[in-house]
Amino acid sequence: MENESLLHQKLSLFGVNPKKEERHNDNKTTSSAVTIRGVLTSLKDNLNEKDKRPVIHLGHGDPSAFPCFRTSTVAEDAVVDALRTAHYNCYSPTLGVPSARRGIADYLNRDLPYKLSPEDVYLTLGCSQAIEISLSVLARPGANILIPRPGYPLYEIHAAGSNNNLEARHYDLLPEKRWEVDLDGVEALADENTVAIVIINPGNPCGNVFSYQHLQKIARTARNLGIIVIADEVYNHLAFGSTPYVPMGVFGSIVPVITLGSISKRWIVPGWRLGWLVTRFVDSIKGCLNAASHPVTFIQAAVPRIVDETNEAFFAKIIGLLKETADICYERIKEIPCITCPVKPQGAMFVMVKLNVSMLEDIGDDLEFCLKLAKEESVIILPGRTVGMKNWLRIAFAAEPATLEDGLERIKAFCQRHAKKQ
């Protein structure tokens, strides 16, 4: 095991300040300084330039580089046509192009027992900005927010932002219960200053999909605690297991819900940066958007066609690919003794796997594993510490099947090479 000073040097590569990091136990960590992008950049910097094999990137949820995950022609044509009208070279309206707001409301209404109006929809520069704004409007002195562990670190970053100062409190997702929310833990964490709980469904980083019954329990728990639910549904409808996707908004009669989403994942266009924040009860959002950047106007103008005219064959193809690659990932991981997958992924683009460092000769933790893997095998995966779970790994399986197979075979070879001798 490496000494403390070496560990601190390694953590600094990832932008982690060891003095600020809180260790809850051997496998749960939080850090307000870590971003997924920063960690992946550090891993890329650690690649061996002499390795002539192609780099296999299984570290982020952006499969757009793979030809099999190309977006729909309807989406491409809608953007081109909107641009060529020359009507959308202007600044965006503060709350978004009206036709786009109407299009998103109609799109979400397909799954809800009530009707959203265009006035309930606020368009944002990707879902990241929707996260930032939602936390800004809920912030007040002394307030706290409940976020999942493992989870998406951007919530913690924005909670701690200079204008928010929200205390982030972490509730656990339980791998032994298919990554369900530890509702007893939620009740123990919450107090009179808790303003909201964040629910990510389908799940990043776990690849889980919450059942209707579990979402209903979450809604009732939030109601009893007197808090809002922030429903991060950026991976909406990307469910390919036995549990169907259900939006949290279905339970809007039980508890107030702020829904966050985007076209990034379902349409495989994260670079288009078109997201939304949907709520029927928060009035201060407009003030935040007045001081914010806005999504590209011609992308907004394309939204009605994108959500109305994309055919089911496109979505079925994407779901089929995700199921195929999730199956490949789950089965190949079984061949690697030092890595175990507690739950087969059911949705989104990721799987969380547990790393048993005691089986490895010269690797102390998940950070060192990923650094050495990048250097020796030109494969990039995300250390679990980044999402709150030390000595776990997040693997993105949304890739060309052959590329994924190659990447997992390299991980297997790496683990065999570093295995402790019997």
Short mmCIF file of C-alpha atoms in Angstrom, two decimals:
data_model
loop_
_atom_site.label_atom_id
_atom_site.label_comp_id
_atom_site.label_asym_id
_atom_site.label_seq_id
_atom_site.Cartn_x
_atom_site.Cartn_y
_atom_site.Cartn_z
CA MET A 1 0.00 0.00 0.00
CA GLU A 2 1.34 3.41 -0.89
CA ASN A 3 2.22 5.90 1.80
CA GLU A 4 0.14 8.98 2.51
CA SER A 5 2.34 11.48 0.66
CA LEU A 6 2.26 9.40 -2.54
CA LEU A 7 -1.50 9.08 -2.26
CA HIS A 8 -1.83 12.85 -1.91
CA GLN A 9 0.33 13.36 -5.00
CA LYS A 10 -1.89 10.99 -6.94
CA LEU A 11 -5.09 12.65 -5.74
CA SER A 12 -3.76 16.01 -6.85
CA LEU A 13 -3.61 14.70 -10.42
CA PHE A 14 -7.38 14.48 -10.26
CA GLY A 15 -7.97 17.89 -8.75
CA VAL A 16 -8.76 16.43 -5.32
CA ASN A 17 -7.68 18.32 -2.23
CA PRO A 18 -7.06 15.57 0.35
CA LYS A 19 -7.68 17.97 3.23
CA LYS A 20 -11.17 18.71 1.95
CA GLU A 21 -12.05 15.14 1.12
CA GLU A 22 -14.34 13.39 3.55
CA ARG A 23 -13.90 9.65 4.00
CA HIS A 24 -17.11 8.09 5.28
CA ASN A 25 -15.72 4.54 5.30
CA ASP A 26 -13.54 2.30 3.14
CA ASN A 27 -15.66 2.57 0.03
CA LYS A 28 -17.64 5.81 0.29
CA THR A 29 -16.14 9.22 -0.35
CA THR A 30 -17.26 12.69 -1.27
CA SER A 31 -15.28 15.56 -2.70
CA SER A 32 -16.50 18.95 -3.81
CA ALA A 33 -13.40 19.36 -5.99
CA VAL A 34 -13.81 16.40 -8.37
CA THR A 35 -15.35 16.64 -11.83
CA ILE A 36 -15.75 13.76 -14.24
CA ARG A 37 -14.27 15.84 -17.03
CA GLY A 38 -11.22 16.74 -14.94
CA VAL A 39 -10.57 13.14 -13.97
CA LEU A 40 -10.93 11.92 -17.56
CA THR A 41 -8.55 14.64 -18.75
CA SER A 42 -5.97 13.47 -16.21
CA LEU A 43 -6.38 9.88 -17.39
CA LYS A 44 -5.91 10.94 -21.02
CA ASP A 45 -2.74 12.77 -20.01
CA ASN A 46 -1.47 9.49 -18.59
CA LEU A 47 -1.80 7.57 -21.87
CA ASN A 48 1.34 6.04 -23.36
CA GLU A 49 2.02 7.76 -26.67
CA LYS A 50 4.13 4.80 -27.78
CA ASP A 51 1.13 2.46 -27.65
CA LYS A 52 -0.07 2.31 -31.26
CA ARG A 53 -3.38 0.65 -30.40
CA PRO A 54 -6.47 2.85 -30.57
CA VAL A 55 -7.52 4.41 -27.27
CA ILE A 56 -10.75 2.86 -26.01
CA HIS A 57 -12.77 5.41 -24.08
CA LEU A 58 -15.22 3.76 -21.69
CA GLY A 59 -15.21 6.68 -19.28
CA HIS A 60 -18.04 8.98 -20.30
CA GLY A 61 -21.62 8.90 -21.54
CA ASP A 62 -21.00 10.14 -25.06
CA PRO A 63 -21.27 7.36 -27.64
CA SER A 64 -21.72 9.83 -30.51
CA ALA A 65 -18.20 9.07 -31.79
CA PHE A 66 -19.26 5.50 -32.62
CA PRO A 67 -21.00 5.16 -36.02
CA CYS A 68 -23.61 2.75 -34.68
CA PHE A 69 -24.82 5.45 -32.26
CA ARG A 70 -25.37 8.19 -34.84
CA THR A 71 -28.37 10.41 -34.17
CA SER A 72 -31.52 10.26 -36.29
CA THR A 73 -31.64 11.81 -39.74
CA VAL A 74 -34.81 13.61 -38.61
CA ALA A 75 -32.81 15.43 -35.95
CA GLU A 76 -30.01 16.32 -38.35
CA ASP A 77 -32.44 17.57 -41.01
CA ALA A 78 -34.42 19.58 -38.48
CA VAL A 79 -31.30 21.45 -37.36
CA VAL A 80 -30.12 22.10 -40.93
CA ASP A 81 -33.53 23.32 -42.02
CA ALA A 82 -33.89 25.61 -39.00
CA LEU A 83 -30.47 27.11 -39.68
CA ARG A 84 -31.18 27.67 -43.37
CA THR A 85 -34.34 29.67 -42.70
CA ALA A 86 -32.08 32.44 -41.34
CA HIS A 87 -34.84 33.15 -38.79
CA TYR A 88 -32.80 31.84 -35.88
CA ASN A 89 -29.50 33.67 -36.09
CA CYS A 90 -30.70 35.95 -33.30
CA TYR A 91 -30.36 35.85 -29.53
CA SER A 92 -32.63 33.40 -27.80
CA PRO A 93 -35.60 34.59 -25.75
CA THR A 94 -34.71 34.37 -22.06
CA LEU A 95 -36.94 31.40 -21.31
CA GLY A 96 -36.47 29.71 -24.68
CA VAL A 97 -38.00 29.75 -28.17
CA PRO A 98 -41.80 29.41 -27.62
CA SER A 99 -42.27 26.62 -30.16
CA ALA A 100 -39.48 24.62 -28.50
CA ARG A 101 -41.00 25.06 -25.04
CA ARG A 102 -44.32 23.86 -26.44
CA GLY A 103 -42.60 20.91 -28.12
CA ILE A 104 -40.92 19.77 -24.90
CA ALA A 105 -44.16 20.14 -22.94
CA ASP A 106 -45.99 17.98 -25.50
CA TYR A 107 -43.16 15.43 -25.46
CA LEU A 108 -43.24 15.07 -21.67
CA ASN A 109 -47.05 15.04 -21.55
CA ARG A 110 -47.07 11.69 -23.35
CA ASP A 111 -46.03 10.03 -20.08
CA LEU A 112 -47.91 12.13 -17.52
CA PRO A 113 -51.44 11.90 -16.06
CA TYR A 114 -51.81 15.69 -16.31
CA LYS A 115 -50.81 18.32 -18.86
CA LEU A 116 -47.82 20.59 -18.64
CA SER A 117 -48.06 23.94 -20.38
CA PRO A 118 -45.24 25.59 -22.35
CA GLU A 119 -44.95 28.08 -19.47
CA ASP A 120 -43.82 25.22 -17.21
CA VAL A 121 -40.79 24.55 -19.45
CA TYR A 122 -37.53 26.50 -19.25
CA LEU A 123 -34.87 25.70 -21.84
CA THR A 124 -31.29 25.46 -20.66
CA LEU A 125 -27.77 25.06 -22.01
CA GLY A 126 -27.78 21.30 -21.53
CA CYS A 127 -28.91 19.52 -18.40
CA SER A 128 -25.83 20.82 -16.58
CA GLN A 129 -27.25 24.33 -16.57
CA ALA A 130 -30.62 22.96 -15.47
CA ILE A 131 -28.86 21.44 -12.43
CA GLU A 132 -27.15 24.73 -11.66
CA ILE A 133 -30.35 26.76 -11.89
CA SER A 134 -32.46 24.32 -9.90
CA LEU A 135 -30.02 24.45 -6.99
CA SER A 136 -29.73 28.23 -7.22
CA VAL A 137 -33.47 28.78 -6.87
CA LEU A 138 -33.66 26.47 -3.84
CA ALA A 139 -30.64 27.86 -2.00
CA ARG A 140 -31.11 29.80 1.23
CA PRO A 141 -28.95 30.31 4.34
CA GLY A 142 -28.47 27.10 6.28
CA ALA A 143 -30.26 24.91 3.73
CA ASN A 144 -29.20 21.42 2.72
CA ILE A 145 -29.97 19.07 -0.16
CA LEU A 146 -29.91 15.27 -0.32
CA ILE A 147 -27.93 13.76 -3.20
CA PRO A 148 -27.24 10.12 -4.06
CA ARG A 149 -24.04 8.21 -3.42
CA PRO A 150 -22.84 7.04 -5.88
CA GLY A 151 -24.09 9.93 -7.95
CA TYR A 152 -23.30 12.68 -10.40
CA PRO A 153 -20.68 15.05 -8.90
CA LEU A 154 -22.02 18.18 -10.58
CA TYR A 155 -24.74 18.40 -7.92
CA GLU A 156 -22.21 18.66 -5.15
CA ILE A 157 -20.14 21.19 -7.09
CA HIS A 158 -23.11 23.49 -7.69
CA ALA A 159 -24.45 23.02 -4.17
CA ALA A 160 -21.15 24.34 -2.83
CA GLY A 161 -20.99 27.16 -5.41
CA SER A 162 -20.23 30.67 -4.24
CA ASN A 163 -23.81 31.81 -4.74
CA ASN A 164 -25.50 28.77 -3.21
CA ASN A 165 -23.71 27.44 -0.14
CA LEU A 166 -26.12 24.52 0.05
CA GLU A 167 -24.91 21.73 2.28
CA ALA A 168 -24.79 18.48 0.31
CA ARG A 169 -25.84 15.44 2.33
CA HIS A 170 -25.33 12.03 0.76
CA TYR A 171 -27.85 9.23 0.97
CA ASP A 172 -26.87 5.76 -0.20
CA LEU A 173 -27.99 3.72 -3.16
CA LEU A 174 -28.00 0.06 -2.15
CA PRO A 175 -26.30 -2.36 -4.55
CA GLU A 176 -27.80 -5.35 -2.73
CA LYS A 177 -31.25 -3.93 -3.53
CA ARG A 178 -30.61 -3.16 -7.22
CA TRP A 179 -29.32 0.30 -6.30
CA GLU A 180 -32.58 1.41 -4.71
CA VAL A 181 -32.62 4.48 -2.47
CA ASP A 182 -31.93 3.85 1.22
CA LEU A 183 -35.14 5.53 2.37
CA ASP A 184 -34.40 4.95 6.07
CA GLY A 185 -31.11 6.74 5.53
CA VAL A 186 -32.92 9.59 3.78
CA GLU A 187 -35.24 10.06 6.74
CA ALA A 188 -32.29 10.09 9.12
CA LEU A 189 -30.41 12.69 7.04
CA ALA A 190 -33.23 15.16 6.53
CA ASP A 191 -34.09 17.94 8.95
CA GLU A 192 -36.05 21.19 8.98
CA ASN A 193 -33.44 22.81 6.70
CA THR A 194 -33.60 20.17 3.96
CA VAL A 195 -35.05 21.65 0.77
CA ALA A 196 -34.89 18.82 -1.77
CA ILE A 197 -33.78 15.33 -2.69
CA VAL A 198 -32.12 14.52 -6.03
CA ILE A 199 -33.26 11.37 -7.83
CA ILE A 200 -31.38 10.25 -10.97
CA ASN A 201 -33.46 7.82 -13.04
CA PRO A 202 -32.40 5.97 -15.16
CA GLY A 203 -29.29 5.94 -13.07
CA ASN A 204 -25.91 7.48 -13.63
CA PRO A 205 -23.55 5.92 -12.59
CA CYS A 206 -25.26 2.64 -11.66
CA GLY A 207 -27.33 1.79 -14.75
CA ASN A 208 -30.36 1.14 -12.55
CA VAL A 209 -34.01 1.90 -13.32
CA PHE A 210 -36.38 2.57 -10.41
CA SER A 211 -39.71 0.74 -10.38
CA TYR A 212 -43.05 2.52 -10.17
CA GLN A 213 -43.46 1.23 -6.63
CA HIS A 214 -40.07 2.49 -5.48
CA LEU A 215 -40.61 5.92 -7.04
CA GLN A 216 -43.95 6.10 -5.27
CA LYS A 217 -42.22 5.34 -1.96
CA ILE A 218 -39.67 8.08 -2.69
CA ALA A 219 -42.47 10.55 -3.42
CA ARG A 220 -44.28 9.70 -0.20
CA THR A 221 -41.09 9.95 1.83
CA ALA A 222 -40.35 13.37 0.33
CA ARG A 223 -43.92 14.51 1.05
CA ASN A 224 -43.65 13.39 4.67
CA LEU A 225 -40.36 15.27 5.01
CA GLY A 226 -41.80 18.38 3.35
CA ILE A 227 -39.19 18.53 0.60
CA ILE A 228 -39.10 18.83 -3.19
CA VAL A 229 -37.93 16.09 -5.55
CA ILE A 230 -35.42 17.09 -8.23
CA ALA A 231 -35.83 14.39 -10.88
CA ASP A 232 -32.77 14.13 -13.12
CA GLU A 233 -34.14 12.29 -16.16
CA VAL A 234 -31.45 13.07 -18.71
CA TYR A 235 -31.45 9.34 -19.59
CA ASN A 236 -35.22 9.23 -19.91
CA HIS A 237 -36.59 6.21 -21.79
CA LEU A 238 -33.15 4.57 -22.03
CA ALA A 239 -34.39 1.46 -20.21
CA PHE A 240 -33.81 -2.00 -21.65
CA GLY A 241 -34.31 -4.40 -18.74
CA SER A 242 -37.41 -5.78 -17.08
CA THR A 243 -38.26 -2.50 -15.31
CA PRO A 244 -39.94 0.14 -17.51
CA TYR A 245 -39.00 3.79 -17.25
CA VAL A 246 -41.46 5.90 -15.24
CA PRO A 247 -41.01 9.68 -14.94
CA MET A 248 -41.10 11.14 -11.45
CA GLY A 249 -43.66 13.64 -12.66
CA VAL A 250 -46.26 10.85 -12.50
CA PHE A 251 -46.22 11.44 -8.74
CA GLY A 252 -46.63 15.20 -9.00
CA SER A 253 -49.91 15.00 -7.08
CA ILE A 254 -48.01 13.55 -4.09
CA VAL A 255 -44.95 15.81 -3.98
CA PRO A 256 -43.66 18.87 -5.88
CA VAL A 257 -41.27 17.77 -8.65
CA ILE A 258 -38.65 19.67 -10.64
CA THR A 259 -37.84 17.65 -13.76
CA LEU A 260 -34.47 18.04 -15.49
CA GLY A 261 -33.75 16.59 -18.92
CA SER A 262 -32.20 17.05 -22.33
CA ILE A 263 -32.02 15.63 -25.84
CA SER A 264 -28.36 14.73 -25.25
CA LYS A 265 -28.67 11.05 -24.40
CA ARG A 266 -31.83 9.71 -26.03
CA TRP A 267 -30.89 11.36 -29.34
CA ILE A 268 -27.11 10.88 -28.86
CA VAL A 269 -26.31 14.60 -29.32
CA PRO A 270 -24.61 15.83 -26.12
CA GLY A 271 -22.74 18.50 -28.07
CA TRP A 272 -25.98 20.21 -29.08
CA ARG A 273 -26.42 21.43 -25.47
CA LEU A 274 -30.22 21.56 -25.33
CA GLY A 275 -31.75 20.81 -21.94
CA TRP A 276 -34.76 21.75 -19.89
CA LEU A 277 -36.02 22.42 -16.41
CA VAL A 278 -39.72 21.78 -15.86
CA THR A 279 -41.71 22.90 -12.83
CA ARG A 280 -45.15 24.19 -12.04
CA PHE A 281 -44.39 25.95 -8.77
CA VAL A 282 -41.01 27.75 -8.71
CA ASP A 283 -41.28 31.42 -9.66
CA SER A 284 -37.67 32.61 -9.38
CA ILE A 285 -36.25 30.72 -12.36
CA LYS A 286 -36.68 33.62 -14.77
CA GLY A 287 -34.33 35.78 -12.71
CA CYS A 288 -31.61 33.12 -12.94
CA LEU A 289 -32.07 32.75 -16.70
CA ASN A 290 -31.84 36.51 -17.20
CA ALA A 291 -28.19 36.28 -16.13
CA ALA A 292 -27.41 33.00 -17.91
CA SER A 293 -26.22 31.86 -21.31
CA HIS A 294 -28.87 30.26 -23.50
CA PRO A 295 -29.05 27.25 -25.82
CA VAL A 296 -28.25 27.89 -29.48
CA THR A 297 -31.34 29.42 -31.07
CA PHE A 298 -31.49 27.28 -34.21
CA ILE A 299 -31.12 24.10 -32.13
CA GLN A 300 -34.12 25.23 -30.11
CA ALA A 301 -36.05 25.89 -33.30
CA ALA A 302 -35.40 22.31 -34.42
CA VAL A 303 -36.82 20.79 -31.22
CA PRO A 304 -40.48 20.45 -32.29
CA ARG A 305 -39.53 18.35 -35.31
CA ILE A 306 -36.95 16.36 -33.37
CA VAL A 307 -39.39 15.27 -30.66
CA ASP A 308 -42.41 14.87 -32.95
CA GLU A 309 -40.96 13.18 -36.02
CA THR A 310 -38.19 10.88 -34.76
CA ASN A 311 -39.58 7.43 -35.45
CA GLU A 312 -39.74 4.50 -33.06
CA ALA A 313 -37.32 2.51 -35.22
CA PHE A 314 -34.51 4.87 -34.24
CA PHE A 315 -35.26 4.56 -30.52
CA ALA A 316 -35.61 0.78 -30.81
CA LYS A 317 -32.20 0.59 -32.48
CA ILE A 318 -30.55 2.58 -29.68
CA ILE A 319 -32.25 0.52 -26.97
CA GLY A 320 -31.21 -2.67 -28.77
CA LEU A 321 -27.59 -1.53 -28.95
CA LEU A 322 -27.53 -0.55 -25.28
CA LYS A 323 -29.00 -3.90 -24.25
CA GLU A 324 -26.45 -5.75 -26.40
CA THR A 325 -23.50 -3.83 -25.02
CA ALA A 326 -24.79 -4.04 -21.43
CA ASP A 327 -25.00 -7.81 -21.83
CA ILE A 328 -21.47 -7.95 -23.25
CA CYS A 329 -20.13 -5.87 -20.38
CA TYR A 330 -21.89 -7.91 -17.70
CA GLU A 331 -20.75 -11.25 -19.12
CA ARG A 332 -17.13 -10.23 -19.74
CA ILE A 333 -16.77 -8.78 -16.24
CA LYS A 334 -17.52 -12.26 -14.88
CA GLU A 335 -14.20 -13.35 -16.42
CA ILE A 336 -12.19 -10.84 -14.36
CA PRO A 337 -11.70 -12.13 -10.78
CA CYS A 338 -10.81 -8.80 -9.15
CA ILE A 339 -13.91 -7.03 -10.49
CA THR A 340 -17.49 -7.91 -9.57
CA CYS A 341 -20.77 -6.50 -10.85
CA PRO A 342 -23.49 -6.64 -8.18
CA VAL A 343 -26.35 -5.69 -10.51
CA LYS A 344 -26.74 -6.14 -14.25
CA PRO A 345 -27.43 -2.71 -15.79
CA GLN A 346 -31.03 -2.05 -16.76
CA GLY A 347 -30.77 1.43 -18.25
CA ALA A 348 -28.67 4.49 -19.10
CA MET A 349 -25.10 3.84 -20.35
CA PHE A 350 -23.06 2.77 -17.30
CA VAL A 351 -22.38 -0.01 -14.85
CA MET A 352 -20.78 0.24 -11.41
CA VAL A 353 -18.40 -2.60 -10.55
CA LYS A 354 -16.51 -3.30 -7.33
CA LEU A 355 -12.72 -3.51 -7.42
CA ASN A 356 -11.01 -5.95 -5.05
CA VAL A 357 -7.55 -4.40 -4.68
CA SER A 358 -6.48 -7.14 -2.27
CA MET A 359 -6.19 -9.44 -5.30
CA LEU A 360 -3.76 -7.10 -7.05
CA GLU A 361 -0.03 -6.94 -6.45
CA ASP A 362 0.89 -3.30 -6.94
CA ILE A 363 -2.36 -1.33 -7.08
CA GLY A 364 -3.60 0.48 -3.99
CA ASP A 365 -6.98 1.82 -5.03
CA ASP A 366 -9.32 2.71 -7.88
CA LEU A 367 -7.37 5.83 -8.88
CA GLU A 368 -4.13 3.94 -9.30
CA PHE A 369 -5.96 1.17 -11.15
CA CYS A 370 -7.35 3.61 -13.72
CA LEU A 371 -4.09 5.52 -14.11
CA LYS A 372 -2.10 2.35 -14.77
CA LEU A 373 -4.82 0.92 -17.01
CA ALA A 374 -4.70 4.04 -19.19
CA LYS A 375 -0.91 3.94 -19.43
CA GLU A 376 -0.54 0.19 -20.01
CA GLU A 377 -3.64 -0.67 -22.06
CA SER A 378 -4.89 2.63 -23.53
CA VAL A 379 -8.30 2.03 -21.96
CA ILE A 380 -10.04 4.77 -20.00
CA ILE A 381 -12.64 4.04 -17.33
CA LEU A 382 -13.76 6.22 -14.43
CA PRO A 383 -12.51 5.61 -10.88
CA GLY A 384 -15.45 5.18 -8.52
CA ARG A 385 -14.09 7.81 -6.15
CA THR A 386 -15.18 10.38 -8.73
CA VAL A 387 -18.83 9.46 -8.14
CA GLY A 388 -18.50 8.86 -4.41
CA MET A 389 -17.46 5.20 -4.14
CA LYS A 390 -13.82 4.40 -3.42
CA ASN A 391 -12.54 1.15 -4.92
CA TRP A 392 -15.38 0.93 -7.38
CA LEU A 393 -15.23 1.63 -11.11
CA ARG A 394 -17.74 3.11 -13.53
CA ILE A 395 -17.64 1.59 -17.00
CA ALA A 396 -19.53 3.14 -19.91
CA PHE A 397 -20.78 0.33 -22.13
CA ALA A 398 -22.32 2.54 -24.83
CA ALA A 399 -19.77 1.76 -27.53
CA GLU A 400 -19.36 -0.26 -30.71
CA PRO A 401 -19.77 -3.88 -29.55
CA ALA A 402 -16.41 -4.92 -31.05
CA THR A 403 -14.67 -1.96 -29.42
CA LEU A 404 -16.25 -2.76 -26.07
CA GLU A 405 -15.13 -6.39 -26.36
CA ASP A 406 -11.57 -5.23 -27.10
CA GLY A 407 -11.60 -2.83 -24.17
CA LEU A 408 -12.84 -5.44 -21.71
CA GLU A 409 -10.28 -7.94 -22.99
CA ARG A 410 -7.53 -5.39 -22.32
CA ILE A 411 -8.87 -4.83 -18.80
CA LYS A 412 -8.82 -8.59 -18.24
CA ALA A 413 -5.21 -8.82 -19.44
CA PHE A 414 -4.25 -5.88 -17.21
CA CYS A 415 -5.79 -7.53 -14.16
CA GLN A 416 -4.09 -10.84 -14.92
CA ARG A 417 -0.74 -9.11 -15.24
CA HIS A 418 -1.16 -7.35 -11.88
CA ALA A 419 -2.71 -10.29 -10.01
CA LYS A 420 -1.03 -11.42 -6.82
CA LYS A 421 0.94 -14.58 -7.28
CA GLN A 422 -0.56 -17.58 -5.52
#
